[in-house]
Amino acid sequence: IKERNKTVHIYKGAYDILTEKIGLISSQEYISNNLKLMQEGYRVIAIGVDYQIIGLLAFYDPPRPQIEETIEIAKSAHVKTVMITGDHKETAFKIASQIGITKDKNSVISKEELDEINDEDLVKEVEKYDVYARVSPIDKVRIVNAWQKKGAIVAMTGDGVNDAPALKKA
């Protein structure tokens, strides 16, 4: 935005992306509040102006009421439910633990951790994870492919255009 011959940079996005990848500066208060909100299951958007974080916007998107029962029915039929999401690892774990997917933080993997695993090793390790966090559309296809190479029959749901490649692969 140009204001009186001065350029003002305004940013919005995931806190970790704005601070780690773009280099916006933040205070300890924002760092701890962001983590606390994510651990409570909130989705958090950071707001920055001229390379400084100036606020956090948190919103809660509660799971559908019937999802817990649906996951329990799937478990009783020996169907493994896996959550693949663009949410931060902390937010994803909180939601997954609320709906009965996992209670184990070690079964949650982030995009960065997933990127360190080659496709061959992913096939070997894919069963260890119940939640994949901050993943891209390509990661979703990799995960579906790894399950299929394990011999699993894979079904997937998704509500965004970023889900289309993995939906087609499944």
JSON list of C-alpha atoms in Angstrom, two decimals:
[
{"chain": "A", "resi": 1, "resn": "ILE", "atom": "CA", "xyz": [0.00, 0.00, 0.00]},
{"chain": "A", "resi": 2, "resn": "LYS", "atom": "CA", "xyz": [1.34, 3.41, -0.86]},
{"chain": "A", "resi": 3, "resn": "GLU", "atom": "CA", "xyz": [0.59, 6.10, 1.65]},
{"chain": "A", "resi": 4, "resn": "ARG", "atom": "CA", "xyz": [1.98, 9.62, 1.22]},
{"chain": "A", "resi": 5, "resn": "ASN", "atom": "CA", "xyz": [4.84, 8.40, -0.95]},
{"chain": "A", "resi": 6, "resn": "LYS", "atom": "CA", "xyz": [5.69, 5.71, 1.57]},
{"chain": "A", "resi": 7, "resn": "THR", "atom": "CA", "xyz": [5.26, 2.02, 0.87]},
{"chain": "A", "resi": 8, "resn": "VAL", "atom": "CA", "xyz": [3.66, 0.01, 3.67]},
{"chain": "A", "resi": 9, "resn": "HIS", "atom": "CA", "xyz": [3.97, -3.78, 3.52]},
{"chain": "A", "resi": 10, "resn": "ILE", "atom": "CA", "xyz": [1.05, -5.72, 4.96]},
{"chain": "A", "resi": 11, "resn": "TYR", "atom": "CA", "xyz": [1.26, -9.48, 5.49]},
{"chain": "A", "resi": 12, "resn": "LYS", "atom": "CA", "xyz": [-1.18, -12.12, 6.57]},
{"chain": "A", "resi": 13, "resn": "GLY", "atom": "CA", "xyz": [-0.63, -15.83, 6.84]},
{"chain": "A", "resi": 14, "resn": "ALA", "atom": "CA", "xyz": [0.60, -18.66, 8.99]},
{"chain": "A", "resi": 15, "resn": "TYR", "atom": "CA", "xyz": [2.73, -17.35, 11.84]},
{"chain": "A", "resi": 16, "resn": "ASP", "atom": "CA", "xyz": [5.58, -19.78, 11.20]},
{"chain": "A", "resi": 17, "resn": "ILE", "atom": "CA", "xyz": [5.69, -18.91, 7.50]},
{"chain": "A", "resi": 18, "resn": "LEU", "atom": "CA", "xyz": [5.74, -15.16, 8.14]},
{"chain": "A", "resi": 19, "resn": "THR", "atom": "CA", "xyz": [8.43, -15.33, 10.82]},
{"chain": "A", "resi": 20, "resn": "GLU", "atom": "CA", "xyz": [10.65, -18.16, 9.51]},
{"chain": "A", "resi": 21, "resn": "LYS", "atom": "CA", "xyz": [10.40, -17.81, 5.74]},
{"chain": "A", "resi": 22, "resn": "ILE", "atom": "CA", "xyz": [9.67, -14.12, 5.25]},
{"chain": "A", "resi": 23, "resn": "GLY", "atom": "CA", "xyz": [11.55, -12.93, 8.33]},
{"chain": "A", "resi": 24, "resn": "LEU", "atom": "CA", "xyz": [8.92, -10.87, 10.09]},
{"chain": "A", "resi": 25, "resn": "ILE", "atom": "CA", "xyz": [9.94, -9.92, 13.61]},
{"chain": "A", "resi": 26, "resn": "SER", "atom": "CA", "xyz": [7.83, -11.04, 16.55]},
{"chain": "A", "resi": 27, "resn": "SER", "atom": "CA", "xyz": [7.74, -10.62, 20.30]},
{"chain": "A", "resi": 28, "resn": "GLN", "atom": "CA", "xyz": [7.87, -13.43, 22.86]},
{"chain": "A", "resi": 29, "resn": "GLU", "atom": "CA", "xyz": [4.24, -12.65, 23.68]},
{"chain": "A", "resi": 30, "resn": "TYR", "atom": "CA", "xyz": [3.14, -13.43, 20.11]},
{"chain": "A", "resi": 31, "resn": "ILE", "atom": "CA", "xyz": [5.30, -16.56, 20.03]},
{"chain": "A", "resi": 32, "resn": "SER", "atom": "CA", "xyz": [3.72, -17.98, 23.20]},
{"chain": "A", "resi": 33, "resn": "ASN", "atom": "CA", "xyz": [0.18, -16.86, 22.32]},
{"chain": "A", "resi": 34, "resn": "ASN", "atom": "CA", "xyz": [0.42, -18.43, 18.86]},
{"chain": "A", "resi": 35, "resn": "LEU", "atom": "CA", "xyz": [1.58, -21.76, 20.31]},
{"chain": "A", "resi": 36, "resn": "LYS", "atom": "CA", "xyz": [-1.08, -21.69, 23.03]},
{"chain": "A", "resi": 37, "resn": "LEU", "atom": "CA", "xyz": [-3.86, -21.01, 20.53]},
{"chain": "A", "resi": 38, "resn": "MET", "atom": "CA", "xyz": [-2.72, -23.80, 18.20]},
{"chain": "A", "resi": 39, "resn": "GLN", "atom": "CA", "xyz": [-2.48, -26.26, 21.10]},
{"chain": "A", "resi": 40, "resn": "GLU", "atom": "CA", "xyz": [-6.09, -25.41, 21.93]},
{"chain": "A", "resi": 41, "resn": "GLY", "atom": "CA", "xyz": [-7.12, -26.31, 18.38]},
{"chain": "A", "resi": 42, "resn": "TYR", "atom": "CA", "xyz": [-7.41, -22.83, 16.89]},
{"chain": "A", "resi": 43, "resn": "ARG", "atom": "CA", "xyz": [-6.35, -21.97, 13.38]},
{"chain": "A", "resi": 44, "resn": "VAL", "atom": "CA", "xyz": [-4.18, -18.88, 13.65]},
{"chain": "A", "resi": 45, "resn": "ILE", "atom": "CA", "xyz": [-3.40, -16.19, 11.10]},
{"chain": "A", "resi": 46, "resn": "ALA", "atom": "CA", "xyz": [-0.67, -13.69, 11.88]},
{"chain": "A", "resi": 47, "resn": "ILE", "atom": "CA", "xyz": [-0.89, -10.10, 10.70]},
{"chain": "A", "resi": 48, "resn": "GLY", "atom": "CA", "xyz": [2.27, -8.14, 9.95]},
{"chain": "A", "resi": 49, "resn": "VAL", "atom": "CA", "xyz": [3.02, -4.59, 8.93]},
{"chain": "A", "resi": 50, "resn": "ASP", "atom": "CA", "xyz": [6.44, -3.52, 7.69]},
{"chain": "A", "resi": 51, "resn": "TYR", "atom": "CA", "xyz": [8.20, -6.69, 8.82]},
{"chain": "A", "resi": 52, "resn": "GLN", "atom": "CA", "xyz": [6.70, -6.69, 12.31]},
{"chain": "A", "resi": 53, "resn": "ILE", "atom": "CA", "xyz": [3.99, -9.06, 13.59]},
{"chain": "A", "resi": 54, "resn": "ILE", "atom": "CA", "xyz": [1.25, -6.82, 15.00]},
{"chain": "A", "resi": 55, "resn": "GLY", "atom": "CA", "xyz": [-1.52, -9.29, 15.79]},
{"chain": "A", "resi": 56, "resn": "LEU", "atom": "CA", "xyz": [-2.95, -12.76, 15.68]},
{"chain": "A", "resi": 57, "resn": "LEU", "atom": "CA", "xyz": [-6.36, -13.77, 14.39]},
{"chain": "A", "resi": 58, "resn": "ALA", "atom": "CA", "xyz": [-7.55, -17.08, 15.83]},
{"chain": "A", "resi": 59, "resn": "PHE", "atom": "CA", "xyz": [-10.65, -18.95, 14.81]},
{"chain": "A", "resi": 60, "resn": "TYR", "atom": "CA", "xyz": [-12.08, -22.27, 15.81]},
{"chain": "A", "resi": 61, "resn": "ASP", "atom": "CA", "xyz": [-13.60, -24.56, 13.23]},
{"chain": "A", "resi": 62, "resn": "PRO", "atom": "CA", "xyz": [-15.11, -27.33, 15.34]},
{"chain": "A", "resi": 63, "resn": "PRO", "atom": "CA", "xyz": [-15.22, -30.87, 14.00]},
{"chain": "A", "resi": 64, "resn": "ARG", "atom": "CA", "xyz": [-18.64, -32.03, 12.83]},
{"chain": "A", "resi": 65, "resn": "PRO", "atom": "CA", "xyz": [-20.58, -33.54, 15.74]},
{"chain": "A", "resi": 66, "resn": "GLN", "atom": "CA", "xyz": [-20.90, -37.01, 14.19]},
{"chain": "A", "resi": 67, "resn": "ILE", "atom": "CA", "xyz": [-17.20, -37.43, 13.28]},
{"chain": "A", "resi": 68, "resn": "GLU", "atom": "CA", "xyz": [-16.19, -39.14, 16.54]},
{"chain": "A", "resi": 69, "resn": "GLU", "atom": "CA", "xyz": [-18.86, -41.80, 16.11]},
{"chain": "A", "resi": 70, "resn": "THR", "atom": "CA", "xyz": [-17.94, -42.25, 12.45]},
{"chain": "A", "resi": 71, "resn": "ILE", "atom": "CA", "xyz": [-14.28, -42.82, 13.33]},
{"chain": "A", "resi": 72, "resn": "GLU", "atom": "CA", "xyz": [-15.26, -45.34, 16.01]},
{"chain": "A", "resi": 73, "resn": "ILE", "atom": "CA", "xyz": [-17.43, -47.23, 13.49]},
{"chain": "A", "resi": 74, "resn": "ALA", "atom": "CA", "xyz": [-14.51, -47.25, 11.04]},
{"chain": "A", "resi": 75, "resn": "LYS", "atom": "CA", "xyz": [-12.15, -48.56, 13.76]},
{"chain": "A", "resi": 76, "resn": "SER", "atom": "CA", "xyz": [-14.56, -51.36, 14.64]},
{"chain": "A", "resi": 77, "resn": "ALA", "atom": "CA", "xyz": [-14.55, -52.34, 10.94]},
{"chain": "A", "resi": 78, "resn": "HIS", "atom": "CA", "xyz": [-10.70, -52.35, 10.99]},
{"chain": "A", "resi": 79, "resn": "VAL", "atom": "CA", "xyz": [-10.51, -49.23, 8.84]},
{"chain": "A", "resi": 80, "resn": "LYS", "atom": "CA", "xyz": [-7.64, -46.89, 9.74]},
{"chain": "A", "resi": 81, "resn": "THR", "atom": "CA", "xyz": [-8.52, -43.20, 9.59]},
{"chain": "A", "resi": 82, "resn": "VAL", "atom": "CA", "xyz": [-5.66, -40.85, 8.76]},
{"chain": "A", "resi": 83, "resn": "MET", "atom": "CA", "xyz": [-5.87, -37.07, 8.85]},
{"chain": "A", "resi": 84, "resn": "ILE", "atom": "CA", "xyz": [-4.02, -35.17, 6.12]},
{"chain": "A", "resi": 85, "resn": "THR", "atom": "CA", "xyz": [-4.26, -31.43, 6.62]},
{"chain": "A", "resi": 86, "resn": "GLY", "atom": "CA", "xyz": [-2.77, -28.06, 5.85]},
{"chain": "A", "resi": 87, "resn": "ASP", "atom": "CA", "xyz": [-3.12, -27.09, 9.51]},
{"chain": "A", "resi": 88, "resn": "HIS", "atom": "CA", "xyz": [-0.10, -26.61, 11.77]},
{"chain": "A", "resi": 89, "resn": "LYS", "atom": "CA", "xyz": [1.12, -29.72, 13.59]},
{"chain": "A", "resi": 90, "resn": "GLU", "atom": "CA", "xyz": [-0.13, -28.45, 16.99]},
{"chain": "A", "resi": 91, "resn": "THR", "atom": "CA", "xyz": [-3.61, -27.60, 15.69]},
{"chain": "A", "resi": 92, "resn": "ALA", "atom": "CA", "xyz": [-3.82, -30.87, 13.78]},
{"chain": "A", "resi": 93, "resn": "PHE", "atom": "CA", "xyz": [-2.86, -32.91, 16.86]},
{"chain": "A", "resi": 94, "resn": "LYS", "atom": "CA", "xyz": [-5.45, -31.19, 19.03]},
{"chain": "A", "resi": 95, "resn": "ILE", "atom": "CA", "xyz": [-8.24, -31.81, 16.52]},
{"chain": "A", "resi": 96, "resn": "ALA", "atom": "CA", "xyz": [-7.12, -35.40, 15.87]},
{"chain": "A", "resi": 97, "resn": "SER", "atom": "CA", "xyz": [-7.06, -36.13, 19.60]},
{"chain": "A", "resi": 98, "resn": "GLN", "atom": "CA", "xyz": [-10.54, -34.62, 20.06]},
{"chain": "A", "resi": 99, "resn": "ILE", "atom": "CA", "xyz": [-12.10, -36.80, 17.37]},
{"chain": "A", "resi": 100, "resn": "GLY", "atom": "CA", "xyz": [-10.38, -40.07, 18.23]},
{"chain": "A", "resi": 101, "resn": "ILE", "atom": "CA", "xyz": [-7.74, -40.37, 15.51]},
{"chain": "A", "resi": 102, "resn": "THR", "atom": "CA", "xyz": [-4.76, -40.32, 17.88]},
{"chain": "A", "resi": 103, "resn": "LYS", "atom": "CA", "xyz": [-3.66, -39.49, 21.39]},
{"chain": "A", "resi": 104, "resn": "ASP", "atom": "CA", "xyz": [0.04, -39.90, 20.53]},
{"chain": "A", "resi": 105, "resn": "LYS", "atom": "CA", "xyz": [1.95, -36.79, 19.44]},
{"chain": "A", "resi": 106, "resn": "ASN", "atom": "CA", "xyz": [4.61, -39.07, 17.92]},
{"chain": "A", "resi": 107, "resn": "SER", "atom": "CA", "xyz": [2.06, -40.22, 15.34]},
{"chain": "A", "resi": 108, "resn": "VAL", "atom": "CA", "xyz": [1.87, -36.68, 13.91]},
{"chain": "A", "resi": 109, "resn": "ILE", "atom": "CA", "xyz": [4.30, -35.68, 11.17]},
{"chain": "A", "resi": 110, "resn": "SER", "atom": "CA", "xyz": [4.86, -32.25, 9.65]},
{"chain": "A", "resi": 111, "resn": "LYS", "atom": "CA", "xyz": [5.66, -31.43, 6.05]},
{"chain": "A", "resi": 112, "resn": "GLU", "atom": "CA", "xyz": [9.26, -30.68, 6.96]},
{"chain": "A", "resi": 113, "resn": "GLU", "atom": "CA", "xyz": [9.66, -34.11, 8.56]},
{"chain": "A", "resi": 114, "resn": "LEU", "atom": "CA", "xyz": [7.85, -35.77, 5.66]},
{"chain": "A", "resi": 115, "resn": "ASP", "atom": "CA", "xyz": [10.19, -34.05, 3.17]},
{"chain": "A", "resi": 116, "resn": "GLU", "atom": "CA", "xyz": [13.14, -35.79, 4.85]},
{"chain": "A", "resi": 117, "resn": "ILE", "atom": "CA", "xyz": [11.68, -39.23, 4.06]},
{"chain": "A", "resi": 118, "resn": "ASN", "atom": "CA", "xyz": [12.18, -40.60, 0.55]},
{"chain": "A", "resi": 119, "resn": "ASP", "atom": "CA", "xyz": [9.33, -42.43, -1.18]},
{"chain": "A", "resi": 120, "resn": "GLU", "atom": "CA", "xyz": [10.78, -45.90, -0.52]},
{"chain": "A", "resi": 121, "resn": "ASP", "atom": "CA", "xyz": [11.13, -45.23, 3.22]},
{"chain": "A", "resi": 122, "resn": "LEU", "atom": "CA", "xyz": [7.71, -43.61, 3.35]},
{"chain": "A", "resi": 123, "resn": "VAL", "atom": "CA", "xyz": [6.17, -46.89, 2.20]},
{"chain": "A", "resi": 124, "resn": "LYS", "atom": "CA", "xyz": [7.93, -48.60, 5.12]},
{"chain": "A", "resi": 125, "resn": "GLU", "atom": "CA", "xyz": [6.96, -45.93, 7.66]},
{"chain": "A", "resi": 126, "resn": "VAL", "atom": "CA", "xyz": [3.52, -44.76, 6.49]},
{"chain": "A", "resi": 127, "resn": "GLU", "atom": "CA", "xyz": [1.66, -46.87, 9.06]},
{"chain": "A", "resi": 128, "resn": "LYS", "atom": "CA", "xyz": [3.43, -45.04, 11.93]},
{"chain": "A", "resi": 129, "resn": "TYR", "atom": "CA", "xyz": [1.55, -41.83, 11.26]},
{"chain": "A", "resi": 130, "resn": "ASP", "atom": "CA", "xyz": [-2.06, -40.93, 11.96]},
{"chain": "A", "resi": 131, "resn": "VAL", "atom": "CA", "xyz": [-1.78, -37.23, 11.13]},
{"chain": "A", "resi": 132, "resn": "TYR", "atom": "CA", "xyz": [0.09, -35.39, 8.40]},
{"chain": "A", "resi": 133, "resn": "ALA", "atom": "CA", "xyz": [0.28, -31.64, 9.04]},
{"chain": "A", "resi": 134, "resn": "ARG", "atom": "CA", "xyz": [0.97, -28.60, 6.81]},
{"chain": "A", "resi": 135, "resn": "VAL", "atom": "CA", "xyz": [1.16, -30.81, 3.74]},
{"chain": "A", "resi": 136, "resn": "SER", "atom": "CA", "xyz": [0.91, -29.79, 0.09]},
{"chain": "A", "resi": 137, "resn": "PRO", "atom": "CA", "xyz": [-1.18, -31.41, -2.66]},
{"chain": "A", "resi": 138, "resn": "ILE", "atom": "CA", "xyz": [1.95, -33.29, -3.82]},
{"chain": "A", "resi": 139, "resn": "ASP", "atom": "CA", "xyz": [2.49, -34.61, -0.29]},
{"chain": "A", "resi": 140, "resn": "LYS", "atom": "CA", "xyz": [-1.09, -35.88, -0.22]},
{"chain": "A", "resi": 141, "resn": "VAL", "atom": "CA", "xyz": [-0.45, -37.86, -3.41]},
{"chain": "A", "resi": 142, "resn": "ARG", "atom": "CA", "xyz": [2.78, -39.27, -1.91]},
{"chain": "A", "resi": 143, "resn": "ILE", "atom": "CA", "xyz": [0.91, -40.42, 1.19]},
{"chain": "A", "resi": 144, "resn": "VAL", "atom": "CA", "xyz": [-1.88, -42.08, -0.82]},
{"chain": "A", "resi": 145, "resn": "ASN", "atom": "CA", "xyz": [0.71, -43.71, -3.06]},
{"chain": "A", "resi": 146, "resn": "ALA", "atom": "CA", "xyz": [2.68, -45.04, -0.06]},
{"chain": "A", "resi": 147, "resn": "TRP", "atom": "CA", "xyz": [-0.45, -46.62, 1.42]},
{"chain": "A", "resi": 148, "resn": "GLN", "atom": "CA", "xyz": [-1.32, -48.18, -1.94]},
{"chain": "A", "resi": 149, "resn": "LYS", "atom": "CA", "xyz": [2.19, -49.60, -2.30]},
{"chain": "A", "resi": 150, "resn": "LYS", "atom": "CA", "xyz": [1.65, -51.18, 1.14]},
{"chain": "A", "resi": 151, "resn": "GLY", "atom": "CA", "xyz": [-1.32, -52.97, -0.41]},
{"chain": "A", "resi": 152, "resn": "ALA", "atom": "CA", "xyz": [-3.96, -50.84, 1.30]},
{"chain": "A", "resi": 153, "resn": "ILE", "atom": "CA", "xyz": [-7.23, -49.90, -0.30]},
{"chain": "A", "resi": 154, "resn": "VAL", "atom": "CA", "xyz": [-7.33, -46.12, 0.04]},
{"chain": "A", "resi": 155, "resn": "ALA", "atom": "CA", "xyz": [-10.38, -43.89, 0.15]},
{"chain": "A", "resi": 156, "resn": "MET", "atom": "CA", "xyz": [-10.09, -40.15, 0.60]},
{"chain": "A", "resi": 157, "resn": "THR", "atom": "CA", "xyz": [-12.33, -37.18, 1.17]},
{"chain": "A", "resi": 158, "resn": "GLY", "atom": "CA", "xyz": [-11.52, -33.54, 0.71]},
{"chain": "A", "resi": 159, "resn": "ASP", "atom": "CA", "xyz": [-13.30, -30.28, 0.15]},
{"chain": "A", "resi": 160, "resn": "GLY", "atom": "CA", "xyz": [-10.72, -28.22, -1.69]},
{"chain": "A", "resi": 161, "resn": "VAL", "atom": "CA", "xyz": [-9.14, -28.01, -5.09]},
{"chain": "A", "resi": 162, "resn": "ASN", "atom": "CA", "xyz": [-5.84, -28.89, -3.42]},
{"chain": "A", "resi": 163, "resn": "ASP", "atom": "CA", "xyz": [-7.32, -32.33, -2.61]},
{"chain": "A", "resi": 164, "resn": "ALA", "atom": "CA", "xyz": [-8.13, -33.20, -6.24]},
{"chain": "A", "resi": 165, "resn": "PRO", "atom": "CA", "xyz": [-4.84, -34.91, -7.19]},
{"chain": "A", "resi": 166, "resn": "ALA", "atom": "CA", "xyz": [-4.91, -37.19, -4.13]},
{"chain": "A", "resi": 167, "resn": "LEU", "atom": "CA", "xyz": [-8.63, -37.89, -4.56]},
{"chain": "A", "resi": 168, "resn": "LYS", "atom": "CA", "xyz": [-7.95, -38.99, -8.11]},
{"chain": "A", "resi": 169, "resn": "LYS", "atom": "CA", "xyz": [-4.98, -41.13, -7.02]},
{"chain": "A", "resi": 170, "resn": "ALA", "atom": "CA", "xyz": [-7.04, -42.81, -4.28]}
]
